[in-house]
XYZ file of C-alpha atoms in Angstrom:
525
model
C -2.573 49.310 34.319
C -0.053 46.307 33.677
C -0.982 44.283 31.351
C -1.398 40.513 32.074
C 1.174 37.734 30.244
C -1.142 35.274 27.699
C -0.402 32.310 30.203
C -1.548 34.153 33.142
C -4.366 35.435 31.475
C -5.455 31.847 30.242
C -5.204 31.048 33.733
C -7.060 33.781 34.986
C -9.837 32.914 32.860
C -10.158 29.308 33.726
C -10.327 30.192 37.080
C -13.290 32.532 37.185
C -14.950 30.212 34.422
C -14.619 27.665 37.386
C -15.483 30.126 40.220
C -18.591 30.533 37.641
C -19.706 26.730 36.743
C -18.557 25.400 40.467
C -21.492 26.769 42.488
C -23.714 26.320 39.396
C -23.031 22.884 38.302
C -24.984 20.891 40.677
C -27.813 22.817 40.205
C -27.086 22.079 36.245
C -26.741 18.729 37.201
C -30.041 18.480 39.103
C -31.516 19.958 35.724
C -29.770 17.358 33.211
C -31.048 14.595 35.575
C -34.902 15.817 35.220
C -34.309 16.336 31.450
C -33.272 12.553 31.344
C -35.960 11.360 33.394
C -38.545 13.715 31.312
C -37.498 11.654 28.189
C -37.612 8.196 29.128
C -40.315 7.627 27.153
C -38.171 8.206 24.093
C -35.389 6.228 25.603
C -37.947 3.138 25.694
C -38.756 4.339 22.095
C -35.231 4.668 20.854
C -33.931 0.882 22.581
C -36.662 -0.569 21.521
C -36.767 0.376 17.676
C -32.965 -0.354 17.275
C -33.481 -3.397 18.682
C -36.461 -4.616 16.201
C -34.121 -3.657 13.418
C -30.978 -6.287 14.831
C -28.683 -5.304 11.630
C -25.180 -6.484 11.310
C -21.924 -4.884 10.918
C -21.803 -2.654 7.968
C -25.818 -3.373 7.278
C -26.997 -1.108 9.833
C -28.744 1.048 7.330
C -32.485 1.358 9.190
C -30.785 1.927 12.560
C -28.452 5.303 11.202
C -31.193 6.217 9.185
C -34.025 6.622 12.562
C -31.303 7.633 14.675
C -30.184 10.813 12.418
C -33.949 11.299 11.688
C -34.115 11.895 15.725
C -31.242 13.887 16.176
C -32.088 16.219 12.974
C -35.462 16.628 14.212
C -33.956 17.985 17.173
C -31.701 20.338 16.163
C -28.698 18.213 14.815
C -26.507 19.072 11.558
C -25.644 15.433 10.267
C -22.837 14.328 7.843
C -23.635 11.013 6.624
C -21.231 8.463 4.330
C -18.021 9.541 7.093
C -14.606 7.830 6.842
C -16.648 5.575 3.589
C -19.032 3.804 6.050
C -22.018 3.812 4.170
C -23.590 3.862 7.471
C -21.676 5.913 9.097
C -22.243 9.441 10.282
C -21.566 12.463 12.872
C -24.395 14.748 14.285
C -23.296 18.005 16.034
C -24.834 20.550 17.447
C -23.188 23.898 18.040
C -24.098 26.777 20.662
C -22.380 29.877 20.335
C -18.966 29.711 19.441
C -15.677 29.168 21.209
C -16.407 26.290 23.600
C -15.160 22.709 24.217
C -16.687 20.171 21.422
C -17.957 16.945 23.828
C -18.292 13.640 21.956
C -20.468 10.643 22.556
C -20.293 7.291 20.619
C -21.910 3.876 20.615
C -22.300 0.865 18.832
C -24.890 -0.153 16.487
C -24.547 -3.489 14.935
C -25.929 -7.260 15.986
C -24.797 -10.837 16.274
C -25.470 -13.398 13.787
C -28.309 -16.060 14.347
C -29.163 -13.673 17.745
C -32.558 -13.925 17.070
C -34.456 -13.505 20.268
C -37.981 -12.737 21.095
C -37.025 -10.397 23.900
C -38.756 -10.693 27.780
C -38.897 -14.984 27.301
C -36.128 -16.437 29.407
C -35.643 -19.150 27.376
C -34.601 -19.968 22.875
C -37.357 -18.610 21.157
C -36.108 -16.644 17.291
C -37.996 -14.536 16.550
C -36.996 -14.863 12.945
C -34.885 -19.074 12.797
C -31.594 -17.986 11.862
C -31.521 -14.318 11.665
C -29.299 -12.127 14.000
C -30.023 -10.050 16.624
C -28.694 -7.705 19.451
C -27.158 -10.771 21.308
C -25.377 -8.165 23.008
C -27.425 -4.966 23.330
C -26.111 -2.856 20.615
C -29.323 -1.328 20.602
C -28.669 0.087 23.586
C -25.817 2.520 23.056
C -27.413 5.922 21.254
C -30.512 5.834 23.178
C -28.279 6.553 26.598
C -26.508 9.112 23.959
C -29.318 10.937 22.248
C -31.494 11.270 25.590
C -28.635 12.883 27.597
C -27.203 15.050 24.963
C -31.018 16.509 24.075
C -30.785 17.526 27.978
C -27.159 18.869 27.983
C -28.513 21.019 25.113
C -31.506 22.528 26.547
C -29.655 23.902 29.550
C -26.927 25.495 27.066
C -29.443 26.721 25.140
C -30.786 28.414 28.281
C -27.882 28.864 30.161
C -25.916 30.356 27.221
C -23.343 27.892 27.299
C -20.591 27.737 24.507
C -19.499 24.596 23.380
C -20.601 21.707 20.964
C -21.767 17.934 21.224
C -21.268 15.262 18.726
C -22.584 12.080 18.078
C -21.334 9.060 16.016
C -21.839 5.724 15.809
C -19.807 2.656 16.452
C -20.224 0.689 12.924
C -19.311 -2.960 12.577
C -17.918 -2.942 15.904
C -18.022 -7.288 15.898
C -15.970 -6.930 13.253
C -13.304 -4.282 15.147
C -13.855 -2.516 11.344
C -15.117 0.860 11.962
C -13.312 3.504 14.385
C -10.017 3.069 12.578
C -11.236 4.203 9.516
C -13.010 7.247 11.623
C -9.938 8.096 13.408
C -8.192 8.173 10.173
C -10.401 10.505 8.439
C -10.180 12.854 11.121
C -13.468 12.673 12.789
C -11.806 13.117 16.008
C -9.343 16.031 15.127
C -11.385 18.904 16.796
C -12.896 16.522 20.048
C -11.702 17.404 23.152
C -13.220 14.503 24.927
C -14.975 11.471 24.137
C -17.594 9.733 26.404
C -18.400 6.104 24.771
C -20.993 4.231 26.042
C -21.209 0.084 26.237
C -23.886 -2.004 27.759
C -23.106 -3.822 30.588
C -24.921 -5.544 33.715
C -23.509 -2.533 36.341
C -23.357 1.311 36.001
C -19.166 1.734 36.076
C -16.842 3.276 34.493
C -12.582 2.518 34.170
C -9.088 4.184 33.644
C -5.705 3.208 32.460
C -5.737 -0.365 30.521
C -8.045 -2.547 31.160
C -8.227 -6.108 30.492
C -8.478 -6.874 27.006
C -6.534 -7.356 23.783
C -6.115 -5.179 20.444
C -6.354 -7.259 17.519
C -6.207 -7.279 13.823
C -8.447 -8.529 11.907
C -7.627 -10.154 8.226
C -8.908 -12.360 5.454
C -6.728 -14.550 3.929
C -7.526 -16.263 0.389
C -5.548 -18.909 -1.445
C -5.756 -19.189 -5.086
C -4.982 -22.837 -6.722
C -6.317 -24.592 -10.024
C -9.636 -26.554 -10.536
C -9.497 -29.629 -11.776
C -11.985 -32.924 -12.049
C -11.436 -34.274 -8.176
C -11.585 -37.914 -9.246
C -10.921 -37.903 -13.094
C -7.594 -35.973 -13.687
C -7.013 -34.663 -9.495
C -3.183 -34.215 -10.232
C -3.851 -31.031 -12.825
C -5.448 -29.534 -10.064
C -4.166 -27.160 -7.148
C -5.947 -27.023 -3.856
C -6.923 -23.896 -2.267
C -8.850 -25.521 0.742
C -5.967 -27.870 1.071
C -3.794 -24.435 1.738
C -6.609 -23.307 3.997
C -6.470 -26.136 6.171
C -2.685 -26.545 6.236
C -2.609 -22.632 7.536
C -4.893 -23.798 10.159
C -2.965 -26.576 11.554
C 0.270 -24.497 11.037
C -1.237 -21.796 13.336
C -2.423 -24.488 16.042
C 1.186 -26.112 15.971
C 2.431 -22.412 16.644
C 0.070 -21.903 19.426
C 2.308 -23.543 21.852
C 5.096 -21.292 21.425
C 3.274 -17.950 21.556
C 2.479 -16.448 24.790
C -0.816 -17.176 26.439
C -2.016 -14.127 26.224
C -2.673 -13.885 22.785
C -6.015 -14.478 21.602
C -6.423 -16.008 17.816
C -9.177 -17.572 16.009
C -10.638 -18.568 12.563
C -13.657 -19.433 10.536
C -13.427 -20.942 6.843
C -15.366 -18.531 4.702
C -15.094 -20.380 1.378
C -14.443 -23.977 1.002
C -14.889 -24.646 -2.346
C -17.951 -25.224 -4.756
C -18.688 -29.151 -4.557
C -16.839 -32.407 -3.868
C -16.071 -33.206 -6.861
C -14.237 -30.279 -8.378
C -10.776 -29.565 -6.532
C -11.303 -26.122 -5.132
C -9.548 -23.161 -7.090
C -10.299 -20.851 -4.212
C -10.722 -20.820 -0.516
C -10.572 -18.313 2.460
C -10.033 -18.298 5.841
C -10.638 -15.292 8.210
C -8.575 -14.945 11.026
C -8.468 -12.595 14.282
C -5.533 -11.776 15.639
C -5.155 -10.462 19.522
C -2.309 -9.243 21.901
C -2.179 -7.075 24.215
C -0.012 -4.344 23.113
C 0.884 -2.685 19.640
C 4.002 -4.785 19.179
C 3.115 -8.065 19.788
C -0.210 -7.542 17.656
C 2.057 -6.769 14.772
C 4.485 -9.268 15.474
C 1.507 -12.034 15.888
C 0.282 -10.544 12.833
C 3.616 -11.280 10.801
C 3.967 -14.292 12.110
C 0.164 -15.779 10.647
C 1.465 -14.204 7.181
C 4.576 -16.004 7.437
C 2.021 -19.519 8.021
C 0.067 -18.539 5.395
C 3.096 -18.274 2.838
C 3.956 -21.486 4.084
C 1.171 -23.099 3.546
C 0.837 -21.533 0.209
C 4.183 -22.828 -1.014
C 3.481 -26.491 0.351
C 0.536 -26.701 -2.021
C 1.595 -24.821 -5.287
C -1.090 -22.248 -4.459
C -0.699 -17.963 -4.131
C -2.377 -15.975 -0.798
C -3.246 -12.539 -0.447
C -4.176 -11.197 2.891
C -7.159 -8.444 3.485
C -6.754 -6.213 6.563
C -10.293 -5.905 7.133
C -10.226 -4.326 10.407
C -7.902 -3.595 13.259
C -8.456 -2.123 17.410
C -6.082 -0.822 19.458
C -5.223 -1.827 23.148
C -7.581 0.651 25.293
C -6.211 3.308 27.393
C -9.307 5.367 29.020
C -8.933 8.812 30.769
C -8.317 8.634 34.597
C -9.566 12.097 35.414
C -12.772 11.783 33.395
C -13.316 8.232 34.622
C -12.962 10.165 37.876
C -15.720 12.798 37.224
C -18.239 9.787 35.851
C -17.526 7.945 39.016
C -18.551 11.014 41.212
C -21.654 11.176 39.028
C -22.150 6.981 39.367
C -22.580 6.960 42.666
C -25.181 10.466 42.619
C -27.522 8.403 40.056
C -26.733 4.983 41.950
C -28.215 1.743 40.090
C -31.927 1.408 39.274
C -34.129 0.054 41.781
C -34.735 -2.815 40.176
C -38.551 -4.087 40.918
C -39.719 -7.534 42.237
C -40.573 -8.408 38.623
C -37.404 -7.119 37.146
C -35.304 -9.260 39.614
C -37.783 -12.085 39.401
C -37.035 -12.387 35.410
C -33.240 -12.175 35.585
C -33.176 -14.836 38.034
C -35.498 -17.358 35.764
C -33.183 -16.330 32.705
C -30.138 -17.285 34.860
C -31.645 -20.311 35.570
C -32.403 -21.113 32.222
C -29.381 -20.452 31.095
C -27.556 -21.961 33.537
C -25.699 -18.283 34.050
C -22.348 -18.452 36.106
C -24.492 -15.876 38.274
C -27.986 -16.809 39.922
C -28.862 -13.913 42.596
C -30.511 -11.458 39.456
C -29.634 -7.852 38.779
C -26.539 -5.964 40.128
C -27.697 -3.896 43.566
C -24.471 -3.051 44.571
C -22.077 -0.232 42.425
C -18.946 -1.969 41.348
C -15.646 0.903 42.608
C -13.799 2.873 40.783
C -10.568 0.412 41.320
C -6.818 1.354 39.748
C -6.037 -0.552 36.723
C -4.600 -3.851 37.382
C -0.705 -4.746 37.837
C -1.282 -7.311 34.666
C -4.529 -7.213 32.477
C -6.048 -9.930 31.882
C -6.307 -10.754 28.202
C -10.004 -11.046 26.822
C -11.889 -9.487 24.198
C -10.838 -6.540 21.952
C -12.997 -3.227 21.318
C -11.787 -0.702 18.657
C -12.928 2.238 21.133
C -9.267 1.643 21.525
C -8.173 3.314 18.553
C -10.453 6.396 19.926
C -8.665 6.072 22.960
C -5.451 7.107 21.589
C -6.509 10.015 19.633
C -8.683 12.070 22.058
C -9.091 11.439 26.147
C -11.857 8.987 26.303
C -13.934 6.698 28.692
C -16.827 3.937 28.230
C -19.480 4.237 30.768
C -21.128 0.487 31.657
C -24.805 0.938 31.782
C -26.966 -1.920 33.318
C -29.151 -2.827 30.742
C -28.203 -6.504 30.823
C -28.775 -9.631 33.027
C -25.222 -10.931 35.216
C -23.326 -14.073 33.849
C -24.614 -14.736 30.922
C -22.243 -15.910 27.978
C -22.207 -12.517 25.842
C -22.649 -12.624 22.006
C -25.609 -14.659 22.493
C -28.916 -15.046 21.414
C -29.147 -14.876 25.503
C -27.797 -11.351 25.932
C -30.725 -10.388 23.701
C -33.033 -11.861 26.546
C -33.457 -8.578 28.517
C -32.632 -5.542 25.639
C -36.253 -4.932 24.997
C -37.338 -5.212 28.656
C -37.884 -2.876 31.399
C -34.212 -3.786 32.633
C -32.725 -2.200 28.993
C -35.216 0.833 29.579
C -34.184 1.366 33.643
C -30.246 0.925 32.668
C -30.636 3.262 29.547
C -32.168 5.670 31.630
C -29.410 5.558 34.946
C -26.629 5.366 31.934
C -28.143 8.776 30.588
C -28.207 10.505 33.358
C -24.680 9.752 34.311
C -23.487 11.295 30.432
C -25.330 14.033 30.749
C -24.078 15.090 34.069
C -20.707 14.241 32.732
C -20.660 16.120 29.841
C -21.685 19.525 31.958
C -18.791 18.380 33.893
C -16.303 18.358 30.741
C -18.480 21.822 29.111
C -18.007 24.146 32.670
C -15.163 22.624 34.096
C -12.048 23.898 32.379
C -9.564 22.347 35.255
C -10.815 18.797 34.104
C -10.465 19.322 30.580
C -6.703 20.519 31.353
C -6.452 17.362 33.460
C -7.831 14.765 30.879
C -5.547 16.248 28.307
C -1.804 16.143 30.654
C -2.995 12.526 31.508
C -3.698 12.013 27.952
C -0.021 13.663 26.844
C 2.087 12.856 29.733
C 1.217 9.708 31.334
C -0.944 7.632 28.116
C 1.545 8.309 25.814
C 4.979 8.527 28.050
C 5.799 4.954 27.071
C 3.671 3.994 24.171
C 2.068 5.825 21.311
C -0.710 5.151 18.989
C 0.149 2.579 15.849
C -1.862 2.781 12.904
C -2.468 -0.228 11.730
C -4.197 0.153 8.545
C -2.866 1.420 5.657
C -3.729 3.945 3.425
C -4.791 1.378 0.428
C -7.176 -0.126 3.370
C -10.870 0.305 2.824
C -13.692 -0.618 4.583
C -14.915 -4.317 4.245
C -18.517 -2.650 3.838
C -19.586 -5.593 1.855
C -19.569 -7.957 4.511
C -23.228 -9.205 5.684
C -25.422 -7.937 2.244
C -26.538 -11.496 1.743
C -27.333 -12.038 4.568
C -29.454 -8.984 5.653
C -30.498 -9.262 2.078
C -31.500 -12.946 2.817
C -33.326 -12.390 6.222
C -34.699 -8.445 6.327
C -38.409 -9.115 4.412
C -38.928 -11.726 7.440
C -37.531 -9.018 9.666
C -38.669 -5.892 8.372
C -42.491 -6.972 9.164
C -41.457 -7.213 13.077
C -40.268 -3.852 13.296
C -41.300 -1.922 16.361
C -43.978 0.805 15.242
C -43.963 3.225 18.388
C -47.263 4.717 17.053
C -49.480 1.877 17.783
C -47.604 0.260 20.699
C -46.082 1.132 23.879
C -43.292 -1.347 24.003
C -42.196 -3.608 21.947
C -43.645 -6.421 24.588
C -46.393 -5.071 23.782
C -46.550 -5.662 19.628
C -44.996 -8.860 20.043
C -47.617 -10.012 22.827
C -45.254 -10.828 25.411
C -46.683 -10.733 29.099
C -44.292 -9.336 31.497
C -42.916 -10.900 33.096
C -42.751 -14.140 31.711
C -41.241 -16.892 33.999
C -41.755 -20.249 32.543
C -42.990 -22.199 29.590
């Protein structure tokens, strides 16, 4: 009997391992849809908990610690400390051997002074000053955890081969985090990546979208202190550099293209008045819309900053403290979530769930005022020109492994994102309908990318031959970079005992409305 060449043989195999799945997989599907819906309870659960603990970037120690609890009750090895994110980790779980390895990621961290007592349409802290999931971070791993945990009870019973993988998204407001994954390697083995964000629609995108990259970087001037009235000429300003920089970089402005996104905050001032300030910072993001022009944006603020530096007699040093690539997402998985978009369809939103998002637009005064989303947004081709916007380090994901986001509606339409607003709904029954629609969609996805060897083949020769035909992935940190992981101590250390006492206990309550006493819904004062 002739023997058959390797190639041919490869091919022979994918083809009756998709003669197999193709018949089976909407019955599969049908199964991972039930599974979801079974455990939307612990969706509620999951949201809801995250959400009482509204940590910031790098601080998100109570959120990794429940979510690894879950996933190792469940089966999960976890590796915790990855990449040196103190609150980093990656959970996989493993049947048989030989199969594809399936990754899904989400964000975990909060917005400063986000406060919000969730399901009141209008500025209520719960905690005055504190942050909060002003944009629904809390989200993100309960869509993950509930459709992996069905994905893995059909390959348990199905004898499926492969592995899933969870990680989280840490200090993803402060584009610090992936990099320093993607670097380490956590990636290497993946041979797709389904990210999930939330959103106010259930959609998904490929190619660029609109957006920037960015880098993010700390710059601090060191001068000489000196008696600000008494002897002011033996002195050396840093703040005087700092604000120089600043109205260096707005005088620049006008000859940089208009695309570019940049902004600062002054970190450190000085001490008092009256002592000239020996130290200052400012922290600076910088964002373009390509690899090129972020580094060339990025020399051109250290070239300011050396200015400004030499004007006053003062030295600078410059922190990378995180970067994100442009996104590039997947066409033929964003193809395959699409499909499974439009089987799950958006929530059916109820009279009271509408009802609510329109009184929080109103409140608001949201661009938007007709409530949730009832119509899917299309799968559309990626623009001629993207828009420039916001940045997300998924990007730097995006480059190393075929990836998507899926949009989950969890949110309310128009609001002003990283608000106190956005944190309106994420502890409502609009978070725990949209976590539930977004899980279904991954899990059906990722049976898609387990028993569908044709798409995995696909994702990768888009991936190799059309991502990375004209542009390739930059590294922007450096080896001597570290994570900035002691950003935000004092100030979870400052506002956690007010926090910590609001924490959702799942035991006692069935929401979170619930322990907090919130009637739902709640329309006006």
């Amino acid at each position: 009997m002739k023997t058959l060449g390797l190639p041919v043989a490869l091919a022979a195999l994918m083809l009756s391992t998709s003669a197999f799945a193709a018949p089976a997989l909407p019955a599969l599907k049908k199964q991972a849809v039930a599974g979801v819906q079974s455990r939307a309870k612990l969706a509620q659960q999951m949201n809801d908990k995250i959400f009482s603990f509204g940590e910031l970037a790098f601080q998100e120690v109570e959120t990794s610690k429940y979510i690894t609890d879950v996933l190792e009750k469940n089966g999960f090895t976890v590796t915790r400390g990855v990449a040196g994110l103190p609150t980093g980790w990656v959970a996989t779980w493993t049947n048989k051997t030989g199969g594809p390895t399936i990754a899904m990621g989400s964000d975990i961290d909060g917005i400063p002074k986000a406060s919000q007592m969730p399901g009141i349409p209008w500025r209520k802290p719960m905690v005055e000053g504190a942050p909060g999931h002003g944009e629904g971070h809390n989200s993100g791993n309960a869509v993950n955890v509930v459709a992996a945990l069905a994905v893995k009870d059909i390959m348990e019973k199905e004898g499926i081969a492969g592995t899933l993988m969870l990680w989280p998204g840490v200090a993803e407001e402060l584009v610090a985090g992936k990099a320093f994954m993607v670097r380490a390697g956590v990636f290497k083995n993946v041979d797709a990546v389904l990210f999930t964000h939330v959103g106010d629609n259930l959609s998904v995108t490929w190619g660029k979208p609109s957006g920037t990259g960015s880098v993010s970087v700390e710059y601090t001037f060191h001068g000489a202190a000196a008696h600000a009235a008494g002897k002011p000429w033996m002195g050396r300003s840093a703040l005087d550099a700092v604000s120089l920089m600043n109205i260096g970089w707005e005088f620049r402005r006008e000859h940089i293209r208009p695309e570019q996104r940049s902004h600062y905050v002054i970190t450190d001032g000085g001490d008092q008045p009256n002592v000239v300030p020996q130290i200052s910072k400012v922290w600076y993001y910088f964002r373009e819309q390509d690899f090129k022009r972020i580094s060339d944006l990025y020399a051109m603020g250290n070239k300011v900053a050396d200015g400004a530096a030499m004007m006053t007699d003062t030295t600078v040093e410059h922190r990378l403290l995180g970067t994100s690539a442009p996104r590039h997402f997947n066409k033929p998985i964003a193809e395959a979530v699409y499909a499974n978009i439009q089987a799950v369809g958006l929530p059916k939103w109820t009279a009271d769930e509408q009802a609510f998002a329109k009184a929080v637009q109103k409140e608001v005064g949201a661009e938007k005022k007709d409530g949730l989303s009832t119509e899917l947004k299309k799968l559309e081709p990626p623009v001629e020109k993207p828009e420039s916007g916001g940045s997300d380090d998924i990007g730097d994901v995006s480059w190393t492994v075929p990836t998507i986001t899926l949009s989950y509606p969890s949110n309310i339409p128009g609001l002003a994102g990283h608000s106190w607003m956005n944190a309106i709904s994420m502890a409502t029954p609009i978070a725990h309908d949209g976590v539930v629609a977004g899980a279904k969609v991954m899990a059906m996805t990722t049976l898609d990318l387990m028993l569908r060897p044709d798409l995995r083949t696909a994702a990768k020769a888009y991936f190799t031959d059309v991502q990375n035909k004209d542009e390739h992935y930059v590294q922007m940190i450096q080896p001597t970079d570290q994570p900035a992981i002691e950003i935000n101590t004092e100030v979870m250390a400052q506002f956690r005992p007010a926090m910590k006492p609001l924490y959702y206990d799942e035991t006692k309550y069935p929401t979170y409305l619930d322990q907090l006493g919130v009637k739902w819904p709640t329309l006006s004062k």
